[in-house]
Short mmCIF file of C-alpha atoms in Angstrom, two decimals:
data_model
loop_
_atom_site.label_atom_id
_atom_site.label_comp_id
_atom_site.label_asym_id
_atom_site.label_seq_id
_atom_site.Cartn_x
_atom_site.Cartn_y
_atom_site.Cartn_z
CA HIS A 1 -5.36 11.82 -21.18
CA ASP A 2 -2.37 14.03 -20.39
CA HIS A 3 1.01 12.49 -19.68
CA VAL A 4 4.33 14.27 -19.25
CA SER A 5 7.76 12.66 -19.53
CA ILE A 6 10.92 14.75 -19.44
CA ASP A 7 14.43 14.40 -20.71
CA GLU A 8 16.70 17.25 -19.62
CA ALA A 9 16.31 18.73 -23.10
CA SER A 10 12.70 18.11 -24.00
CA LEU A 11 9.11 17.46 -23.02
CA ARG A 12 6.99 14.74 -24.51
CA LYS A 13 3.20 14.64 -24.14
CA ILE A 14 0.50 12.15 -24.91
CA MET A 15 -2.81 13.82 -25.58
CA PRO A 16 -6.33 12.92 -26.73
CA ALA A 17 -7.22 12.18 -30.33
CA SER A 18 -8.73 15.64 -30.94
CA VAL A 19 -5.56 17.43 -29.83
CA GLY A 20 -2.76 18.31 -32.20
CA ALA A 21 -0.69 20.85 -30.26
CA VAL A 22 0.30 22.08 -26.85
CA LEU A 23 0.46 25.65 -25.55
CA ILE A 24 3.34 25.97 -23.11
CA GLY A 25 5.34 28.64 -21.31
CA THR A 26 6.49 30.02 -17.98
CA ASN A 27 3.73 32.64 -17.95
CA PRO A 28 0.23 31.11 -17.73
CA ASN A 29 -1.22 34.17 -19.47
CA ARG A 30 1.05 33.88 -22.49
CA LEU A 31 1.81 30.44 -23.86
CA ASN A 32 3.70 29.44 -27.00
CA LEU A 33 2.12 27.06 -29.47
CA VAL A 34 4.06 23.90 -30.31
CA LYS A 35 2.53 21.79 -33.05
CA GLY A 36 2.69 18.04 -33.14
CA GLY A 37 3.52 15.70 -35.98
CA GLN A 38 1.34 12.93 -37.32
CA PRO A 39 -0.50 11.06 -34.56
CA ASN A 40 -0.42 7.28 -34.44
CA ARG A 41 -3.01 4.62 -33.74
CA TYR A 42 -2.65 0.90 -33.43
CA ASN A 43 -4.87 -2.10 -34.09
CA ALA A 44 -5.29 -5.17 -31.91
CA THR A 45 -7.49 -8.24 -31.70
CA ILE A 46 -9.12 -8.81 -28.33
CA SER A 47 -10.15 -12.28 -27.19
CA VAL A 48 -13.18 -12.06 -24.90
CA ARG A 49 -15.83 -14.33 -23.41
CA SER A 50 -19.53 -13.71 -23.20
CA HIS A 51 -21.66 -14.17 -20.09
CA GLN A 52 -22.42 -17.62 -21.47
CA ASN A 53 -18.65 -18.31 -21.52
CA VAL A 54 -18.54 -18.36 -25.30
CA GLY A 55 -15.22 -17.15 -26.71
CA TYR A 56 -15.08 -14.63 -29.53
CA LYS A 57 -12.77 -11.92 -30.84
CA LEU A 58 -13.15 -8.16 -31.23
CA ASP A 59 -11.19 -5.77 -33.40
CA TYR A 60 -9.76 -2.87 -31.43
CA LEU A 61 -8.56 0.47 -32.80
CA SER A 62 -6.87 2.75 -30.30
CA GLU A 63 -7.45 6.44 -29.86
CA TYR A 64 -4.96 8.73 -31.57
CA GLN A 65 -1.72 9.02 -29.64
CA HIS A 66 0.06 12.39 -30.04
CA HIS A 67 3.69 12.69 -28.94
CA ILE A 68 4.80 16.31 -28.97
CA ALA A 69 8.40 17.27 -28.24
CA VAL A 70 9.13 20.69 -26.76
CA SER A 71 12.79 21.63 -26.94
CA ASN A 72 15.01 23.91 -24.87
CA LEU A 73 13.18 23.65 -21.57
CA GLU A 74 15.05 25.21 -18.66
CA PRO A 75 15.92 23.00 -15.68
CA ASP A 76 14.16 23.41 -12.35
CA THR A 77 11.52 25.67 -13.92
CA ARG A 78 7.74 25.68 -13.65
CA TYR A 79 5.93 25.47 -16.98
CA TYR A 80 2.26 25.97 -17.68
CA TYR A 81 0.60 24.18 -20.55
CA LYS A 82 -2.72 23.61 -22.22
CA CYS A 83 -3.81 20.94 -24.67
CA VAL A 84 -5.51 22.52 -27.67
CA VAL A 85 -7.52 21.44 -30.71
CA MET A 86 -5.71 22.58 -33.82
CA SER A 87 -8.93 23.48 -35.66
CA ALA A 88 -9.78 25.87 -32.85
CA MET A 89 -6.37 27.50 -33.23
CA ASN A 90 -6.48 28.16 -36.97
CA GLU A 91 -7.61 31.78 -36.73
CA ASN A 92 -4.94 32.51 -34.10
CA SER A 93 -2.06 30.68 -35.78
CA SER A 94 0.20 32.23 -38.37
CA GLY A 95 1.73 28.86 -39.18
CA GLU A 96 5.13 29.76 -37.69
CA ASP A 97 6.93 27.64 -35.14
CA ASP A 98 6.89 30.43 -32.54
CA ASP A 99 3.11 30.92 -32.53
CA SER A 100 1.73 32.05 -29.20
CA ILE A 101 -1.62 32.80 -27.67
CA ASP A 102 -2.41 35.53 -25.17
CA PHE A 103 -5.13 34.35 -22.80
CA GLU A 104 -5.99 37.91 -21.82
CA ASP A 105 -6.83 38.52 -25.50
CA GLU A 106 -8.75 35.26 -25.49
CA GLN A 107 -10.77 36.42 -22.52
CA ARG A 108 -11.77 39.57 -24.40
CA LYS A 109 -12.64 37.52 -27.47
CA PHE A 110 -14.80 35.12 -25.47
CA ARG A 111 -16.85 37.79 -23.66
CA GLY A 112 -19.87 36.63 -25.61
CA LEU A 113 -19.68 33.23 -23.95
CA GLY A 114 -21.50 32.40 -20.76
CA GLN A 115 -19.43 32.43 -17.59
CA SER A 116 -19.39 28.63 -17.25
CA GLN A 117 -18.30 28.22 -20.89
CA LEU A 118 -15.52 30.76 -20.43
CA GLU A 119 -14.23 29.12 -17.26
CA GLU A 120 -14.23 25.72 -18.94
CA LYS A 121 -12.28 27.10 -21.89
CA LEU A 122 -9.59 28.76 -19.77
CA SER A 123 -9.37 26.49 -16.70
CA SER A 124 -7.58 23.53 -18.27
CA ILE A 125 -4.11 25.02 -17.91
CA PHE A 126 -1.87 22.53 -16.13
CA GLN A 127 1.65 22.85 -14.81
CA PHE A 128 4.77 20.82 -14.18
CA THR A 129 8.29 21.58 -13.02
CA THR A 130 11.36 20.34 -14.85
CA GLY A 131 13.99 18.49 -12.86
CA PRO A 132 17.32 19.92 -11.75
CA SER A 133 20.30 19.93 -14.10
CA PRO A 134 22.84 17.12 -13.78
CA GLY A 135 25.33 17.92 -11.07
CA LYS A 136 26.73 16.37 -7.92
CA HIS A 137 25.51 19.28 -5.78
CA ALA A 138 21.93 19.11 -7.07
CA ARG A 139 19.12 17.57 -5.03
CA ALA A 140 16.34 15.43 -6.47
CA LYS A 141 13.73 12.91 -5.38
CA VAL A 142 11.90 10.17 -7.27
CA ALA A 143 8.88 8.04 -6.41
CA ILE A 144 8.92 4.41 -7.58
CA ILE A 145 5.85 2.23 -7.96
CA GLY A 146 5.32 -1.15 -9.59
CA ASP A 147 2.69 -3.68 -10.63
CA VAL A 148 -0.17 -1.21 -10.41
CA GLY A 149 -3.25 -2.12 -12.46
CA ALA A 150 -6.62 -0.65 -11.59
CA TYR A 151 -7.58 -2.47 -8.43
CA LYS A 152 -8.79 -1.47 -4.99
CA HIS A 153 -5.29 -1.23 -3.56
CA SER A 154 -4.00 0.49 -6.73
CA LYS A 155 -6.33 3.39 -6.05
CA GLU A 156 -5.31 3.41 -2.41
CA THR A 157 -1.64 3.67 -3.36
CA LEU A 158 -2.21 6.28 -6.07
CA ALA A 159 -4.23 8.46 -3.70
CA VAL A 160 -1.29 8.61 -1.27
CA LEU A 161 1.14 9.20 -4.13
CA ALA A 162 -1.03 12.09 -5.35
CA ARG A 163 -1.15 13.68 -1.89
CA LYS A 164 2.64 13.55 -1.64
CA GLN A 165 3.44 14.59 -5.22
CA ASP A 166 4.87 17.97 -4.22
CA GLU A 167 7.65 16.08 -2.44
CA PHE A 168 9.23 14.48 -5.54
CA ASN A 169 10.35 15.39 -9.05
CA SER A 170 9.36 12.32 -11.08
CA ILE A 171 7.57 8.97 -10.97
CA ILE A 172 9.09 5.72 -12.20
CA LEU A 173 6.71 2.82 -12.84
CA VAL A 174 8.72 -0.41 -12.92
CA GLY A 175 6.40 -2.41 -15.16
CA ASP A 176 3.08 -4.24 -15.23
CA ILE A 177 1.26 -1.00 -15.75
CA SER A 178 -2.41 -1.66 -16.55
CA TYR A 179 -2.79 -5.46 -16.48
CA ALA A 180 -4.84 -5.18 -19.64
CA ASN A 181 -3.36 -8.52 -20.73
CA GLY A 182 -4.37 -8.00 -24.33
CA ASP A 183 -7.74 -6.37 -23.69
CA HIS A 184 -6.69 -2.94 -24.90
CA ARG A 185 -9.90 -1.36 -23.69
CA LYS A 186 -8.43 -1.72 -20.19
CA TRP A 187 -5.57 0.58 -21.16
CA ASP A 188 -8.17 3.25 -21.87
CA GLY A 189 -9.69 2.56 -18.47
CA TRP A 190 -6.30 2.73 -16.76
CA PHE A 191 -5.62 6.20 -18.15
CA ASP A 192 -9.16 7.24 -17.13
CA MET A 193 -8.29 6.14 -13.60
CA MET A 194 -5.02 8.07 -13.67
CA ASP A 195 -6.88 11.21 -14.76
CA VAL A 196 -8.70 11.15 -11.43
CA TYR A 197 -5.44 11.56 -9.49
CA LYS A 198 -3.97 14.15 -11.92
CA LEU A 199 -0.49 12.76 -11.31
CA LEU A 200 0.54 12.40 -14.93
CA ARG A 201 -0.48 15.96 -15.75
CA GLN A 202 1.98 17.35 -13.24
CA LYS A 203 4.77 14.83 -12.75
CA PRO A 204 7.05 13.33 -15.40
CA LEU A 205 6.50 9.59 -15.70
CA TYR A 206 9.08 7.02 -16.79
CA VAL A 207 7.94 3.48 -17.54
CA VAL A 208 9.62 0.07 -17.55
CA ALA A 209 8.45 -2.87 -19.67
CA GLY A 210 6.77 -5.65 -17.67
CA ASN A 211 5.65 -9.10 -18.75
CA HIS A 212 1.98 -8.08 -18.52
CA ASP A 213 2.80 -5.14 -20.83
CA ALA A 214 4.11 -7.41 -23.62
CA GLU A 215 0.65 -8.59 -24.75
CA GLY A 216 2.02 -10.84 -27.48
CA ASP A 217 -0.46 -11.97 -30.13
CA LEU A 218 0.54 -14.99 -32.25
CA ASP A 219 -2.19 -14.29 -34.81
CA SER A 220 -0.82 -10.86 -35.72
CA GLY A 221 2.70 -11.26 -34.34
CA SER A 222 2.38 -7.98 -32.42
CA VAL A 223 4.09 -7.40 -29.08
CA PHE A 224 4.29 -4.39 -26.73
CA ALA A 225 1.84 -2.51 -29.01
CA ALA A 226 0.15 -0.48 -26.27
CA TYR A 227 3.35 0.06 -24.30
CA GLU A 228 5.24 1.44 -27.30
CA ASN A 229 2.39 3.49 -28.76
CA ARG A 230 0.93 5.03 -25.61
CA PHE A 231 4.21 6.24 -24.06
CA HIS A 232 7.21 8.08 -25.42
CA MET A 233 10.36 7.89 -23.34
CA PRO A 234 13.76 9.53 -24.03
CA GLN A 235 14.77 7.30 -26.93
CA VAL A 236 18.15 5.86 -27.86
CA ALA A 237 16.70 5.25 -31.33
CA PRO A 238 13.24 4.58 -32.83
CA ALA A 239 11.69 1.31 -31.74
CA ASN A 240 12.65 -1.83 -33.63
CA ILE A 241 9.90 -4.38 -32.97
CA GLY A 242 9.71 -7.77 -34.66
CA LYS A 243 6.95 -10.37 -34.50
CA VAL A 244 6.35 -13.04 -31.90
CA THR A 245 6.14 -16.52 -33.42
CA LYS A 246 6.12 -19.19 -30.71
CA SER A 247 4.13 -20.09 -27.62
CA GLN A 248 7.02 -19.16 -25.29
CA ASP A 249 6.78 -15.57 -26.60
CA ILE A 250 3.34 -15.11 -25.05
CA ASP A 251 3.91 -17.13 -21.86
CA LEU A 252 3.98 -14.61 -18.99
CA ASN A 253 6.64 -16.59 -17.11
CA ARG A 254 8.75 -17.94 -19.99
CA MET A 255 8.86 -15.02 -22.47
CA TYR A 256 12.49 -14.18 -23.15
CA GLN A 257 14.50 -12.40 -25.84
CA LEU A 258 11.40 -10.82 -27.33
CA PRO A 259 12.09 -8.87 -30.56
CA TYR A 260 11.94 -5.34 -29.11
CA ASP A 261 14.90 -2.96 -29.18
CA TYR A 262 15.15 0.79 -28.53
CA GLY A 263 12.02 2.98 -28.35
CA ASN A 264 10.56 2.54 -24.86
CA SER A 265 12.29 -0.82 -24.44
CA PHE A 266 15.53 0.48 -22.92
CA TYR A 267 16.78 4.03 -22.42
CA SER A 268 18.39 6.36 -19.89
CA PHE A 269 17.82 9.78 -18.35
CA THR A 270 19.46 12.05 -15.81
CA LEU A 271 17.82 13.74 -12.85
CA GLY A 272 20.05 16.02 -10.81
CA PRO A 273 22.90 13.92 -9.38
CA SER A 274 21.43 10.62 -10.60
CA TYR A 275 21.96 8.67 -13.82
CA ASN A 276 19.03 6.34 -14.45
CA ILE A 277 19.11 3.31 -16.75
CA VAL A 278 15.91 1.48 -17.76
CA LEU A 279 16.22 -2.10 -19.02
CA ASN A 280 13.80 -4.58 -20.60
CA SER A 281 13.99 -7.96 -18.85
CA PHE A 282 12.04 -9.63 -21.66
CA ALA A 283 14.01 -8.33 -24.66
CA ASP A 284 17.39 -9.80 -25.52
CA PHE A 285 20.10 -8.65 -23.09
CA GLU A 286 22.66 -11.39 -23.72
CA PRO A 287 26.15 -10.46 -25.02
CA GLY A 288 25.97 -9.44 -28.66
CA SER A 289 22.42 -8.09 -28.38
CA SER A 290 21.55 -4.44 -28.99
CA GLN A 291 20.50 -3.97 -25.37
CA HIS A 292 23.65 -5.51 -23.92
CA SER A 293 25.96 -3.53 -26.23
CA TRP A 294 24.13 -0.31 -25.38
CA LEU A 295 24.21 -1.05 -21.64
CA VAL A 296 27.95 -1.73 -21.60
CA LYS A 297 28.63 1.51 -23.48
CA GLU A 298 26.20 3.45 -21.28
CA LEU A 299 27.77 2.29 -18.02
CA ARG A 300 31.28 3.12 -19.24
CA GLN A 301 30.48 6.68 -20.31
CA ILE A 302 28.80 7.86 -17.08
CA ASP A 303 30.63 10.80 -15.50
CA ARG A 304 30.45 10.04 -11.77
CA ASP A 305 31.72 13.53 -10.94
CA LEU A 306 28.59 14.91 -12.62
CA THR A 307 26.10 12.16 -11.68
CA PRO A 308 27.54 10.25 -8.70
CA TRP A 309 24.39 8.15 -8.24
CA VAL A 310 23.62 5.38 -10.74
CA VAL A 311 20.32 3.48 -10.62
CA VAL A 312 19.19 0.62 -12.85
CA PHE A 313 15.49 -0.18 -13.27
CA SER A 314 14.16 -3.49 -14.54
CA HIS A 315 10.84 -5.25 -14.12
CA CYS A 316 12.51 -8.52 -13.11
CA PRO A 317 14.78 -8.54 -10.07
CA ILE A 318 18.20 -10.12 -9.74
CA TYR A 319 17.73 -10.97 -6.05
CA ASN A 320 14.49 -12.63 -4.94
CA THR A 321 13.54 -13.87 -1.47
CA PHE A 322 10.14 -15.12 -2.65
CA THR A 323 9.04 -18.49 -4.05
CA LYS A 324 7.60 -17.19 -7.31
CA HIS A 325 9.80 -16.58 -10.33
CA ARG A 326 12.97 -17.82 -8.62
CA TYR A 327 13.99 -19.99 -11.55
CA ASP A 328 12.44 -18.04 -14.42
CA VAL A 329 14.86 -17.73 -17.33
CA GLN A 330 14.93 -13.92 -17.14
CA LEU A 331 16.07 -13.86 -13.50
CA VAL A 332 18.59 -16.66 -13.94
CA MET A 333 20.20 -14.99 -16.95
CA MET A 334 20.10 -11.50 -15.40
CA LYS A 335 22.05 -12.75 -12.40
CA LYS A 336 24.58 -14.42 -14.69
CA ILE A 337 24.97 -11.58 -17.22
CA LEU A 338 23.91 -8.33 -15.56
CA GLU A 339 25.10 -8.67 -11.97
CA PRO A 340 28.82 -8.65 -12.93
CA LEU A 341 28.21 -5.53 -15.05
CA ILE A 342 26.43 -3.54 -12.36
CA VAL A 343 28.94 -4.58 -9.69
CA GLU A 344 31.88 -3.61 -11.88
CA SER A 345 30.23 -0.27 -12.66
CA LYS A 346 29.46 0.41 -9.00
CA VAL A 347 25.73 0.85 -9.54
CA ASN A 348 24.10 2.11 -6.33
CA PHE A 349 20.54 0.76 -6.63
CA PHE A 350 18.90 -1.96 -8.73
CA VAL A 351 15.12 -1.44 -8.56
CA SER A 352 12.46 -3.83 -9.84
CA GLY A 353 8.91 -5.14 -9.44
CA HIS A 354 7.44 -8.42 -10.79
CA LEU A 355 7.01 -10.01 -7.35
CA HIS A 356 3.82 -8.75 -5.73
CA ALA A 357 5.58 -7.87 -2.52
CA TYR A 358 8.33 -5.68 -1.09
CA MET A 359 12.00 -6.41 -0.48
CA ARG A 360 15.14 -4.42 0.19
CA THR A 361 18.55 -6.05 0.40
CA LEU A 362 21.73 -5.03 2.09
CA ASN A 363 24.48 -4.02 -0.28
CA VAL A 364 25.26 -7.37 -1.86
CA ILE A 365 27.61 -9.07 -4.33
CA HIS A 366 27.14 -12.67 -5.45
CA ASN A 367 24.79 -13.61 -2.60
CA LYS A 368 27.00 -12.18 0.13
CA PRO A 369 26.54 -8.86 1.94
CA ASN A 370 29.24 -6.52 0.68
CA ALA A 371 29.41 -2.76 1.13
CA ALA A 372 30.88 -2.42 -2.36
CA GLY A 373 27.78 -3.85 -4.04
CA PRO A 374 24.45 -2.30 -4.96
CA MET A 375 21.26 -2.36 -2.92
CA HIS A 376 18.45 -4.33 -4.62
CA ILE A 377 14.83 -3.28 -4.17
CA ILE A 378 11.58 -5.00 -5.19
CA VAL A 379 8.58 -2.68 -5.11
CA GLY A 380 5.95 -4.79 -6.87
CA ASN A 381 3.25 -4.01 -4.32
CA GLY A 382 1.67 -1.02 -6.06
CA GLY A 383 -1.83 -2.45 -6.18
CA ARG A 384 -2.20 -5.73 -8.04
CA GLN A 385 -1.45 -7.94 -5.04
CA ALA A 386 0.86 -8.12 -2.05
CA ASN A 387 0.90 -11.82 -1.32
CA ALA A 388 4.00 -13.44 -2.84
CA PRO A 389 5.02 -16.25 -0.43
CA PHE A 390 8.52 -16.30 1.04
CA ASN A 391 10.82 -19.02 -0.21
CA SER A 392 11.81 -19.77 3.37
CA ASP A 393 10.67 -18.72 6.83
CA ILE A 394 14.24 -17.61 7.46
CA ALA A 395 15.36 -14.75 5.25
CA GLU A 396 18.61 -14.93 3.33
CA ASP A 397 21.65 -13.19 4.83
CA TRP A 398 21.46 -10.44 2.20
CA VAL A 399 17.83 -9.47 2.99
CA ALA A 400 17.37 -6.28 5.01
CA VAL A 401 13.55 -6.05 4.87
CA ARG A 402 10.85 -8.15 3.22
CA ASP A 403 7.07 -8.01 3.37
CA HIS A 404 4.20 -9.64 1.49
CA THR A 405 1.20 -8.11 3.23
CA THR A 406 1.61 -4.39 2.56
CA TYR A 407 0.99 -2.12 -0.45
CA GLY A 408 2.90 1.04 -1.22
CA PHE A 409 5.71 2.74 -3.11
CA SER A 410 9.29 3.82 -2.52
CA THR A 411 11.17 7.09 -2.78
CA ILE A 412 14.85 7.86 -3.23
CA GLU A 413 16.02 11.36 -2.34
CA TYR A 414 19.50 12.40 -3.41
CA LEU A 415 20.78 14.84 -0.80
CA ASN A 416 24.33 15.29 -2.11
CA ALA A 417 27.08 13.36 -3.86
CA THR A 418 27.49 10.84 -1.05
CA THR A 419 24.16 10.72 0.80
CA ALA A 420 20.74 9.52 -0.33
CA ARG A 421 17.61 8.93 1.72
CA TYR A 422 15.51 5.88 0.87
CA GLU A 423 11.93 5.49 2.14
CA TRP A 424 9.29 2.78 1.82
CA VAL A 425 5.82 4.35 2.02
CA GLN A 426 3.12 1.89 3.11
CA THR A 427 -0.35 2.71 1.82
CA GLY A 428 -2.51 -0.30 2.68
CA HIS A 429 -2.65 -3.88 3.90
CA ASN A 430 -4.08 -7.14 2.69
CA THR A 431 -7.61 -7.95 3.75
CA LEU A 432 -9.37 -11.30 3.94
CA ASP A 433 -10.63 -11.01 0.35
CA ASP A 434 -7.18 -10.25 -1.16
#
């Protein structure tokens, strides 16, 4: 599976177990070889039930996960790349960091192959375009999707996203990615599904930790194993993951202050005029925690002349018009601890999932519409479900739009330093069997 994620300075790729390098460059006929480091795998225990409803456990060993960093990429530039098997490169590689391969030479070398073999060997060159440099005059557009899984409506939403992919620079997935729920074979299936749409080969993906991505296991103590090993986001520092020890740690609604700092847990990235902060609702974000200290420092150091738009992404929302999750500890504490921070820092958008529905607020501060506050968006209708019941038939004063029957994704397009265009793209509707 191919997966691109981009910081302004580097490219990171996840590739199949047999791949140890990437060929990359701006000329598809001449690509530079960048070698990877040691791949990683992870173990897990899967609890399953037979057709006779007998419970038993399976040992799972993941495929190799290769994370390859390519430095000094130019902004707003199209790059071509090819995943390669290192053993196949040995006779071409001199062992230097600036190795390259000329595909015209390769074509001459492979003249002895049949036409179909040659085409297969040379056709798997993909491409992506880096985002614009930070700057208030830059333009950029992101697509945001949440709570996806591999369901009927997931595929419906992804098909529309794939058709529109030339319209945006990056994809942000706000948690609950595969709904494997501890059956790590379903992660493999999720990436197989994504291969069909070819989105992750061409568009940088940023992920947010959801409760269904935690996959805590009290027997081994592991948590977020697939999420941390299968993705590689722009890191603050290497991941620091402890062990889960109590029943609350694996309760999908009650998990809170899980032992997971840095790595893919929380991080930031810039895209044109936007500064984007990704938080983990289920790790510790209370004052004194690593995440809280980092967030406070991060918000204070943003240069609004360079990146006038600030967006915070979290799986759990702060504002919720639906019945579910209203009094979950994460949401209660986020409203108490995080809302004052984002209001003080004049964050523009707070985007989340978690609720299987859609909601957009007015600009709001402390439950009252206020032009000085951020707009809150829930886009948890990416495919799993779109049926979260409203808390009341009458929407709160701060609600602009809410819907629990429609699937889709959102986009934010930054037009200049003061104007952004937000769009909710509807891709499907509930049917009688949903």
